[in-house]
Amino acid sequence: MGIALRAVCLGIVLIAAALIRTPFADAEDACVDCHRALREERLNRPAFKIKNDYHLARGLGCHSCHGGDQTALDNKGQAHSPAKGFVGKPTRQGIPESCGKCHSDPRYMRQFNPSIRTDQVKEYYTSVHGKRLREGDQKVAVCISCHDVHAIRSVKDQMAWTYPTNVAETCGGCHGNPEYMKPYQIPTDQLEKYQQSVHYEMLTKRADLASPTCSSCHGSHGAAPPGVDSVVNVCSSCHVVTADLFAKSPHRSAFDELGMPACVTCHSNHDITYPSEAMLGGGEGTPCATCHESDSAPLKKAAELRSMIEALAGRIDQASAILTRAEHAGMEIGIPRFELITANESLIKARATVHSLDAEAIKTATDSGLEVAQKSLESGHNLLAEVQFRRKGLAASMLIIIAVLVGLFLKIREVDRRRGPESGDLTGDRH
């Protein structure tokens, strides 16, 4: 009786496990069952890829996009019956509308995610991609170009083509292919340049997912190249303070008159590197020198601004270095190190204020930072002086101790020497 009961329980457990493990496609989707058995790779590949699909995990099988009867096992005619809504492979022009059947229906999408957007298809047709698709261009990106097909993953999935760290490679799949992009006659080095930028480093090496990638500046579904007059707005969505300072500077009206885009004229667009004081002045390759003549008043002013900022940066480096030495010597440097943060904040403020070209404001920031950095530097010197004082005191103490020990040693020897003959006589008496 016990054995029979255990067998029944084991059977129930196995059945339950099978029901839990068997995905929807394996249990009911004839499409997957049949296509897995097909020899042609183009026909069986979708059936294998779909096992990781976000939609399949939520009960949406092949028929959700392709129509047909997913229950018609071993019956191709019924499975592919137009009467069952079979549409086969959607045309490229039909893909946005096919995806939009669900993704543009708020009521339908709400049951999966109440906060998900449902305007992607509408926005897509405002993009260069969408407009060209409607004109009959078969090469432009559609939904599956960026989201994959048959293995679509959540945008929060790190393996998704649309995950922030993967977006550049996804866009670069087309835009970095000179042969593919040849008909459009646009540059194809964007990905290569972007991978050299500070934005790419922040995103991929420092795991800062807020760092911009292609879609941050160009948009995603409504992707479009920023126009000359909108570049500053794109950058200012993150660099708010810098954009405000630039808007108040003499450069703003000059750039507008010359038709030069703000931000990218000095910083470039895809290969934006770390800004530094080296950009200021009239050196070879500096942004200032591309517009201003050598020895001109603007270049002299730029050199003056550079000198002020470099002075503060140098003083901060000196203070930081001497505090580090003091720390390695065992001294407590918490307070001066904390105070040095204020100097660094002044340096950041001064560097940002360069965009306003306001020399007085920059001097105010650098003077304030210099005062703090100098105080930290002096604290570091004092700490190192204290280290030396302690070391000298320790050395003097050691010398005194050694002198006392030597004195004691000599005194003991002297006592032994005085007592030596007496000890010998006593020994001789015994003999």
Short mmCIF file of C-alpha atoms in Angstrom, two decimals:
data_model
loop_
_atom_site.label_atom_id
_atom_site.label_comp_id
_atom_site.label_asym_id
_atom_site.label_seq_id
_atom_site.Cartn_x
_atom_site.Cartn_y
_atom_site.Cartn_z
CA MET A 1 0.00 0.00 0.00
CA GLY A 2 2.84 2.32 0.90
CA ILE A 3 4.66 1.60 -2.36
CA ALA A 4 1.50 2.16 -4.43
CA LEU A 5 0.82 5.46 -2.69
CA ARG A 6 4.38 6.63 -3.30
CA ALA A 7 4.12 5.62 -6.97
CA VAL A 8 0.91 7.60 -7.38
CA CYS A 9 2.47 10.65 -5.72
CA LEU A 10 5.57 10.34 -7.90
CA GLY A 11 3.38 10.16 -11.01
CA ILE A 12 1.48 13.29 -9.99
CA VAL A 13 4.73 15.13 -9.38
CA LEU A 14 6.14 14.08 -12.78
CA ILE A 15 2.98 15.13 -14.58
CA ALA A 16 2.96 18.48 -12.80
CA ALA A 17 6.63 19.00 -13.61
CA ALA A 18 6.01 18.18 -17.25
CA LEU A 19 3.10 20.62 -17.40
CA ILE A 20 5.23 23.34 -15.83
CA ARG A 21 8.27 22.74 -17.99
CA THR A 22 6.47 22.27 -21.27
CA PRO A 23 6.20 25.68 -22.95
CA PHE A 24 3.16 26.74 -24.78
CA ALA A 25 4.77 26.09 -28.13
CA ASP A 26 5.74 22.51 -27.33
CA ALA A 27 2.30 21.67 -25.99
CA GLU A 28 -0.01 23.35 -28.49
CA ASP A 29 1.85 25.11 -31.29
CA ALA A 30 1.91 22.92 -34.34
CA CYS A 31 4.02 25.55 -36.10
CA VAL A 32 6.98 24.96 -33.80
CA ASP A 33 6.62 21.18 -33.89
CA CYS A 34 6.56 21.04 -37.68
CA HIS A 35 9.17 23.69 -38.42
CA ARG A 36 11.69 22.13 -36.06
CA ALA A 37 11.55 19.00 -38.18
CA LEU A 38 12.12 20.82 -41.48
CA ARG A 39 15.54 20.49 -43.09
CA GLU A 40 15.81 23.95 -44.61
CA GLU A 41 17.62 26.19 -42.16
CA ARG A 42 15.55 29.24 -43.11
CA LEU A 43 12.42 27.32 -42.14
CA ASN A 44 13.57 25.58 -38.97
CA ARG A 45 15.61 28.48 -37.54
CA PRO A 46 12.55 30.45 -36.30
CA ALA A 47 11.25 27.39 -34.43
CA PHE A 48 14.50 27.10 -32.50
CA LYS A 49 15.00 30.84 -31.96
CA ILE A 50 11.55 31.41 -30.58
CA LYS A 51 12.23 29.47 -27.38
CA ASN A 52 13.77 32.66 -25.91
CA ASP A 53 11.15 35.01 -27.26
CA TYR A 54 9.53 37.48 -24.87
CA HIS A 55 6.15 37.03 -26.55
CA LEU A 56 6.17 33.24 -26.42
CA ALA A 57 6.77 33.37 -22.68
CA ARG A 58 3.48 35.28 -22.44
CA GLY A 59 1.50 32.83 -24.53
CA LEU A 60 1.84 34.55 -27.90
CA GLY A 61 2.94 31.96 -30.43
CA CYS A 62 3.70 31.98 -34.15
CA HIS A 63 0.03 32.36 -35.12
CA SER A 64 -0.10 35.72 -33.31
CA CYS A 65 1.93 37.25 -36.14
CA HIS A 66 1.61 34.75 -38.98
CA GLY A 67 -1.98 33.63 -38.49
CA GLY A 68 -3.06 30.07 -39.24
CA ASP A 69 -4.12 27.25 -36.95
CA GLN A 70 -1.49 26.46 -34.36
CA THR A 71 -3.49 23.43 -33.17
CA ALA A 72 -3.41 21.63 -36.54
CA LEU A 73 -0.75 19.10 -35.71
CA ASP A 74 0.50 17.18 -38.77
CA ASN A 75 -1.96 19.07 -40.98
CA LYS A 76 -0.13 21.68 -43.01
CA GLY A 77 -3.16 22.55 -45.10
CA GLN A 78 -5.21 23.50 -42.08
CA ALA A 79 -2.27 25.11 -40.29
CA HIS A 80 -1.60 27.32 -43.34
CA SER A 81 -5.24 27.87 -44.23
CA PRO A 82 -6.15 31.44 -45.28
CA ALA A 83 -9.50 30.70 -43.70
CA LYS A 84 -7.63 30.55 -40.39
CA GLY A 85 -6.02 33.90 -41.08
CA PHE A 86 -2.69 32.56 -42.30
CA VAL A 87 -0.58 35.37 -43.76
CA GLY A 88 2.79 33.65 -43.87
CA LYS A 89 5.81 35.91 -43.81
CA PRO A 90 4.75 39.57 -43.58
CA THR A 91 6.15 41.86 -46.23
CA ARG A 92 8.78 44.33 -45.06
CA GLN A 93 6.36 47.21 -45.59
CA GLY A 94 3.78 45.31 -43.57
CA ILE A 95 5.95 44.65 -40.53
CA PRO A 96 5.23 47.92 -38.64
CA GLU A 97 1.51 47.43 -39.10
CA SER A 98 1.81 43.78 -38.13
CA CYS A 99 3.55 44.69 -34.86
CA GLY A 100 1.20 47.62 -34.43
CA LYS A 101 -1.86 45.37 -34.40
CA CYS A 102 -1.00 44.72 -30.77
CA HIS A 103 1.48 47.44 -29.85
CA SER A 104 -0.80 50.27 -31.02
CA ASP A 105 -3.79 48.94 -29.08
CA PRO A 106 -3.74 50.44 -25.56
CA ARG A 107 -6.53 48.22 -24.32
CA TYR A 108 -4.77 45.05 -25.49
CA MET A 109 -1.31 46.10 -24.27
CA ARG A 110 -2.59 47.16 -20.86
CA GLN A 111 -3.13 43.54 -19.87
CA PHE A 112 0.62 42.94 -20.25
CA ASN A 113 2.03 46.29 -19.12
CA PRO A 114 -0.24 49.20 -18.14
CA SER A 115 2.56 51.74 -18.59
CA ILE A 116 3.86 50.64 -21.98
CA ARG A 117 3.76 53.15 -24.83
CA THR A 118 1.47 52.43 -27.78
CA ASP A 119 2.57 55.18 -30.16
CA GLN A 120 5.69 53.47 -31.51
CA VAL A 121 4.26 52.75 -34.98
CA LYS A 122 2.82 56.24 -35.32
CA GLU A 123 6.15 57.72 -34.28
CA TYR A 124 8.03 55.36 -36.58
CA TYR A 125 6.31 56.80 -39.63
CA THR A 126 7.59 60.26 -38.66
CA SER A 127 11.18 58.99 -38.84
CA VAL A 128 13.47 58.87 -41.84
CA HIS A 129 13.15 55.10 -41.72
CA GLY A 130 9.34 55.15 -41.73
CA LYS A 131 9.09 57.80 -44.47
CA ARG A 132 11.47 55.90 -46.72
CA LEU A 133 9.66 52.63 -46.08
CA ARG A 134 6.43 54.18 -47.30
CA GLU A 135 8.29 55.36 -50.39
CA GLY A 136 9.19 51.74 -51.11
CA ASP A 137 12.72 51.56 -49.68
CA GLN A 138 13.24 47.93 -48.69
CA LYS A 139 16.53 48.51 -46.86
CA VAL A 140 15.49 50.88 -44.12
CA ALA A 141 15.10 49.69 -40.57
CA VAL A 142 11.77 48.26 -39.46
CA CYS A 143 10.77 46.80 -36.09
CA ILE A 144 12.66 43.53 -36.53
CA SER A 145 15.84 45.35 -37.58
CA CYS A 146 16.30 46.65 -34.05
CA HIS A 147 14.30 44.21 -31.91
CA ASP A 148 15.32 40.97 -33.67
CA VAL A 149 12.76 38.51 -34.98
CA HIS A 150 11.59 35.27 -33.35
CA ALA A 151 13.93 35.93 -30.39
CA ILE A 152 12.63 39.29 -29.25
CA ARG A 153 13.68 40.15 -25.72
CA SER A 154 12.52 42.69 -23.19
CA VAL A 155 14.33 46.02 -23.49
CA LYS A 156 15.50 45.42 -19.91
CA ASP A 157 17.15 42.15 -20.93
CA GLN A 158 20.92 42.67 -21.21
CA MET A 159 20.95 40.46 -24.31
CA ALA A 160 18.29 42.52 -26.08
CA TRP A 161 19.49 44.38 -29.15
CA THR A 162 17.85 47.47 -27.69
CA TYR A 163 19.54 47.26 -24.25
CA PRO A 164 21.48 50.54 -23.77
CA THR A 165 24.91 48.91 -24.04
CA ASN A 166 23.89 47.15 -27.27
CA VAL A 167 22.12 49.99 -29.09
CA ALA A 168 25.24 51.36 -30.82
CA GLU A 169 26.11 47.96 -32.28
CA THR A 170 22.48 47.48 -33.33
CA CYS A 171 22.41 50.78 -35.22
CA GLY A 172 25.94 50.17 -36.45
CA GLY A 173 24.83 46.92 -38.02
CA CYS A 174 23.47 49.03 -40.87
CA HIS A 175 25.04 52.46 -40.37
CA GLY A 176 28.53 51.03 -39.99
CA ASN A 177 28.27 48.97 -43.16
CA PRO A 178 29.64 51.04 -46.09
CA GLU A 179 28.30 48.65 -48.68
CA TYR A 180 24.80 48.57 -47.21
CA MET A 181 24.69 52.34 -46.74
CA LYS A 182 26.22 53.15 -50.13
CA PRO A 183 22.93 54.24 -51.76
CA TYR A 184 22.33 56.82 -49.02
CA GLN A 185 25.73 58.52 -49.35
CA ILE A 186 26.08 59.27 -45.65
CA PRO A 187 29.08 58.62 -43.38
CA THR A 188 29.49 55.13 -41.98
CA ASP A 189 32.10 55.84 -39.30
CA GLN A 190 29.64 56.86 -36.59
CA LEU A 191 29.99 53.64 -34.61
CA GLU A 192 33.78 53.67 -34.82
CA LYS A 193 33.88 57.29 -33.63
CA TYR A 194 31.30 56.74 -30.91
CA GLN A 195 33.37 53.87 -29.50
CA GLN A 196 36.18 56.39 -28.94
CA SER A 197 33.96 58.81 -27.05
CA VAL A 198 33.62 59.53 -23.37
CA HIS A 199 29.94 58.65 -23.67
CA TYR A 200 30.75 55.11 -24.84
CA GLU A 201 33.31 54.71 -22.06
CA MET A 202 30.83 55.82 -19.43
CA LEU A 203 28.16 53.51 -20.80
CA THR A 204 30.14 50.33 -21.39
CA LYS A 205 33.12 50.53 -19.04
CA ARG A 206 31.61 52.38 -16.10
CA ALA A 207 28.15 50.83 -16.46
CA ASP A 208 26.45 54.23 -16.47
CA LEU A 209 23.26 53.34 -18.34
CA ALA A 210 22.22 57.01 -18.34
CA SER A 211 25.10 57.84 -20.68
CA PRO A 212 23.93 58.67 -24.17
CA THR A 213 23.89 56.21 -27.00
CA CYS A 214 22.45 56.56 -30.53
CA SER A 215 18.79 56.63 -29.51
CA SER A 216 19.48 59.21 -26.76
CA CYS A 217 20.26 61.87 -29.38
CA HIS A 218 18.50 60.59 -32.49
CA GLY A 219 15.41 59.09 -30.89
CA SER A 220 14.35 55.49 -31.21
CA HIS A 221 11.14 54.88 -33.11
CA GLY A 222 11.04 58.44 -34.46
CA ALA A 223 14.76 58.38 -35.21
CA ALA A 224 15.96 61.38 -37.14
CA PRO A 225 19.29 63.19 -37.44
CA PRO A 226 19.29 66.33 -35.27
CA GLY A 227 19.19 69.44 -37.38
CA VAL A 228 21.74 72.22 -37.01
CA ASP A 229 19.31 74.30 -34.98
CA SER A 230 18.35 71.44 -32.69
CA VAL A 231 21.77 70.03 -31.75
CA VAL A 232 22.07 72.32 -28.74
CA ASN A 233 18.66 71.16 -27.56
CA VAL A 234 19.76 67.52 -27.84
CA CYS A 235 22.92 68.11 -25.80
CA SER A 236 21.17 70.36 -23.31
CA SER A 237 18.75 67.62 -22.38
CA CYS A 238 21.65 66.32 -20.26
CA HIS A 239 24.06 69.29 -20.11
CA VAL A 240 21.51 71.80 -18.87
CA VAL A 241 23.81 74.22 -17.04
CA THR A 242 26.38 74.27 -19.82
CA ALA A 243 23.71 75.03 -22.38
CA ASP A 244 22.39 77.94 -20.30
CA LEU A 245 25.88 79.40 -19.99
CA PHE A 246 26.48 79.10 -23.73
CA ALA A 247 23.15 80.77 -24.48
CA LYS A 248 24.34 83.84 -22.54
CA SER A 249 27.72 83.97 -24.26
CA PRO A 250 28.78 86.10 -27.28
CA HIS A 251 29.34 82.81 -29.11
CA ARG A 252 25.62 82.11 -29.30
CA SER A 253 24.78 84.97 -31.67
CA ALA A 254 28.03 84.48 -33.61
CA PHE A 255 27.32 80.79 -34.15
CA ASP A 256 23.78 81.60 -35.24
CA GLU A 257 24.99 84.16 -37.76
CA LEU A 258 27.54 81.75 -39.22
CA GLY A 259 25.10 78.84 -39.22
CA MET A 260 27.40 76.82 -37.00
CA PRO A 261 25.79 74.26 -34.69
CA ALA A 262 26.47 74.80 -31.03
CA CYS A 263 28.25 72.08 -29.04
CA VAL A 264 29.39 69.93 -31.98
CA THR A 265 31.40 72.76 -33.54
CA CYS A 266 33.87 72.52 -30.64
CA HIS A 267 33.18 69.05 -29.22
CA SER A 268 32.28 67.10 -32.36
CA ASN A 269 29.30 64.75 -32.22
CA HIS A 270 30.02 61.02 -32.19
CA ASP A 271 33.65 61.02 -31.00
CA ILE A 272 33.27 63.38 -28.07
CA THR A 273 36.32 63.07 -25.86
CA TYR A 274 37.03 64.34 -22.36
CA PRO A 275 37.04 68.14 -22.44
CA SER A 276 40.20 69.69 -21.06
CA GLU A 277 41.97 73.01 -20.73
CA ALA A 278 44.00 72.02 -23.78
CA MET A 279 40.95 72.90 -25.89
CA LEU A 280 41.37 76.55 -24.90
CA GLY A 281 43.83 78.82 -26.61
CA GLY A 282 45.27 78.92 -30.05
CA GLY A 283 47.26 75.72 -30.19
CA GLU A 284 47.18 73.52 -33.24
CA GLY A 285 43.93 71.65 -33.52
CA THR A 286 42.18 73.56 -30.77
CA PRO A 287 38.58 74.59 -31.48
CA CYS A 288 39.33 78.29 -30.84
CA ALA A 289 42.03 78.35 -33.52
CA THR A 290 39.65 77.08 -36.18
CA CYS A 291 37.76 80.40 -36.09
CA HIS A 292 40.07 82.97 -34.50
CA GLU A 293 43.35 84.23 -35.93
CA SER A 294 46.57 83.79 -33.98
CA ASP A 295 47.44 86.60 -31.56
CA SER A 296 43.89 87.87 -31.78
CA ALA A 297 42.14 89.26 -28.72
CA PRO A 298 39.77 86.26 -28.43
CA LEU A 299 42.69 83.81 -28.42
CA LYS A 300 44.52 85.87 -25.80
CA LYS A 301 41.40 85.81 -23.67
CA ALA A 302 41.11 82.05 -24.15
CA ALA A 303 44.73 81.68 -23.04
CA GLU A 304 43.98 83.77 -19.96
CA LEU A 305 41.01 81.56 -19.06
CA ARG A 306 43.12 78.46 -19.62
CA SER A 307 45.85 79.83 -17.34
CA MET A 308 43.39 80.46 -14.51
CA ILE A 309 41.88 76.99 -14.74
CA GLU A 310 45.24 75.26 -15.07
CA ALA A 311 46.48 77.08 -11.96
CA LEU A 312 43.58 75.74 -9.92
CA ALA A 313 43.88 72.24 -11.38
CA GLY A 314 47.61 72.23 -10.62
CA ARG A 315 47.11 73.38 -7.03
CA ILE A 316 44.48 70.70 -6.48
CA ASP A 317 46.87 68.07 -7.84
CA GLN A 318 49.62 69.30 -5.52
CA ALA A 319 47.33 69.22 -2.50
CA SER A 320 45.99 65.80 -3.40
CA ALA A 321 49.50 64.41 -3.88
CA ILE A 322 50.83 65.70 -0.55
CA LEU A 323 47.73 64.52 1.30
CA THR A 324 48.21 61.08 -0.21
CA ARG A 325 51.82 61.07 1.03
CA ALA A 326 50.62 62.04 4.50
CA GLU A 327 47.98 59.32 4.41
CA HIS A 328 50.58 56.70 3.45
CA ALA A 329 52.69 57.93 6.36
CA GLY A 330 49.83 57.04 8.68
CA MET A 331 48.35 60.49 9.24
CA GLU A 332 44.64 61.26 9.41
CA ILE A 333 43.74 63.38 6.35
CA GLY A 334 39.94 63.14 6.42
CA ILE A 335 39.21 66.83 6.97
CA PRO A 336 41.63 68.37 4.41
CA ARG A 337 40.68 65.69 1.86
CA PHE A 338 37.01 66.52 2.40
CA GLU A 339 37.72 70.23 2.05
CA LEU A 340 39.49 69.56 -1.23
CA ILE A 341 36.17 68.40 -2.66
CA THR A 342 35.05 72.03 -2.53
CA ALA A 343 38.08 73.04 -4.59
CA ASN A 344 37.23 70.38 -7.15
CA GLU A 345 33.68 71.68 -7.32
CA SER A 346 35.07 75.14 -8.03
CA LEU A 347 37.21 73.65 -10.80
CA ILE A 348 34.18 71.98 -12.36
CA LYS A 349 32.25 75.23 -12.10
CA ALA A 350 35.09 77.19 -13.69
CA ARG A 351 35.35 74.71 -16.57
CA ALA A 352 31.62 74.92 -17.19
CA THR A 353 31.67 78.73 -16.96
CA VAL A 354 34.10 78.79 -19.87
CA HIS A 355 31.03 78.34 -22.07
CA SER A 356 29.86 81.80 -20.96
CA LEU A 357 33.27 83.42 -21.74
CA ASP A 358 32.73 85.43 -18.53
CA ALA A 359 36.29 85.95 -17.28
CA GLU A 360 35.17 87.52 -14.00
CA ALA A 361 32.89 84.60 -13.17
CA ILE A 362 35.67 82.14 -14.01
CA LYS A 363 38.16 84.09 -11.86
CA THR A 364 35.71 84.10 -8.97
CA ALA A 365 35.39 80.32 -9.20
CA THR A 366 39.12 79.68 -9.56
CA ASP A 367 40.05 82.11 -6.75
CA SER A 368 37.61 80.40 -4.44
CA GLY A 369 39.00 76.99 -5.37
CA LEU A 370 42.61 78.17 -5.04
CA GLU A 371 41.98 79.37 -1.50
CA VAL A 372 40.60 76.01 -0.47
CA ALA A 373 43.25 74.04 -2.35
CA GLN A 374 46.00 76.15 -0.77
CA LYS A 375 44.56 75.45 2.68
CA SER A 376 44.52 71.71 1.94
CA LEU A 377 48.07 71.95 0.60
CA GLU A 378 49.24 73.66 3.79
CA SER A 379 47.43 71.07 5.86
CA GLY A 380 49.32 68.40 3.95
CA HIS A 381 52.63 70.15 4.57
CA ASN A 382 51.81 70.46 8.27
CA LEU A 383 50.92 66.78 8.47
CA LEU A 384 54.18 65.80 6.78
CA ALA A 385 56.06 68.13 9.14
CA GLU A 386 54.38 66.39 12.04
CA VAL A 387 55.43 63.06 10.58
CA GLN A 388 59.03 64.28 10.50
CA PHE A 389 58.74 65.62 14.04
CA ARG A 390 57.40 62.30 15.25
CA ARG A 391 60.13 60.42 13.45
CA LYS A 392 62.84 62.65 14.91
CA GLY A 393 61.31 62.29 18.36
CA LEU A 394 61.20 58.55 17.94
CA ALA A 395 64.82 58.53 16.77
CA ALA A 396 65.89 60.64 19.74
CA SER A 397 64.02 58.34 22.10
CA MET A 398 65.66 55.32 20.55
CA LEU A 399 69.08 56.95 20.90
CA ILE A 400 68.42 57.69 24.56
CA ILE A 401 67.23 54.15 25.18
CA ILE A 402 70.25 52.73 23.37
CA ALA A 403 72.56 55.03 25.36
CA VAL A 404 70.98 53.91 28.63
CA LEU A 405 71.32 50.25 27.62
CA VAL A 406 74.95 50.76 26.63
CA GLY A 407 75.60 52.58 29.90
CA LEU A 408 74.01 49.75 31.86
CA PHE A 409 76.03 47.22 29.93
CA LEU A 410 79.27 49.04 30.59
CA LYS A 411 78.37 49.50 34.26
CA ILE A 412 77.65 45.80 34.64
CA ARG A 413 80.95 44.91 33.00
CA GLU A 414 82.76 47.29 35.29
CA VAL A 415 81.11 45.74 38.33
CA ASP A 416 81.98 42.27 37.07
CA ARG A 417 85.56 43.33 36.48
CA ARG A 418 85.86 44.66 40.01
CA ARG A 419 84.38 41.52 41.44
CA GLY A 420 86.46 39.20 39.19
CA PRO A 421 89.68 38.79 41.36
CA GLU A 422 87.64 38.40 44.52
CA SER A 423 85.66 35.68 42.85
CA GLY A 424 89.00 34.04 41.70
CA ASP A 425 90.48 34.16 45.21
CA LEU A 426 87.44 32.61 46.64
CA THR A 427 87.65 29.89 44.03
CA GLY A 428 91.35 29.34 44.83
CA ASP A 429 90.61 29.09 48.56
CA ARG A 430 88.25 26.27 47.90
CA HIS A 431 91.01 24.36 46.18
#
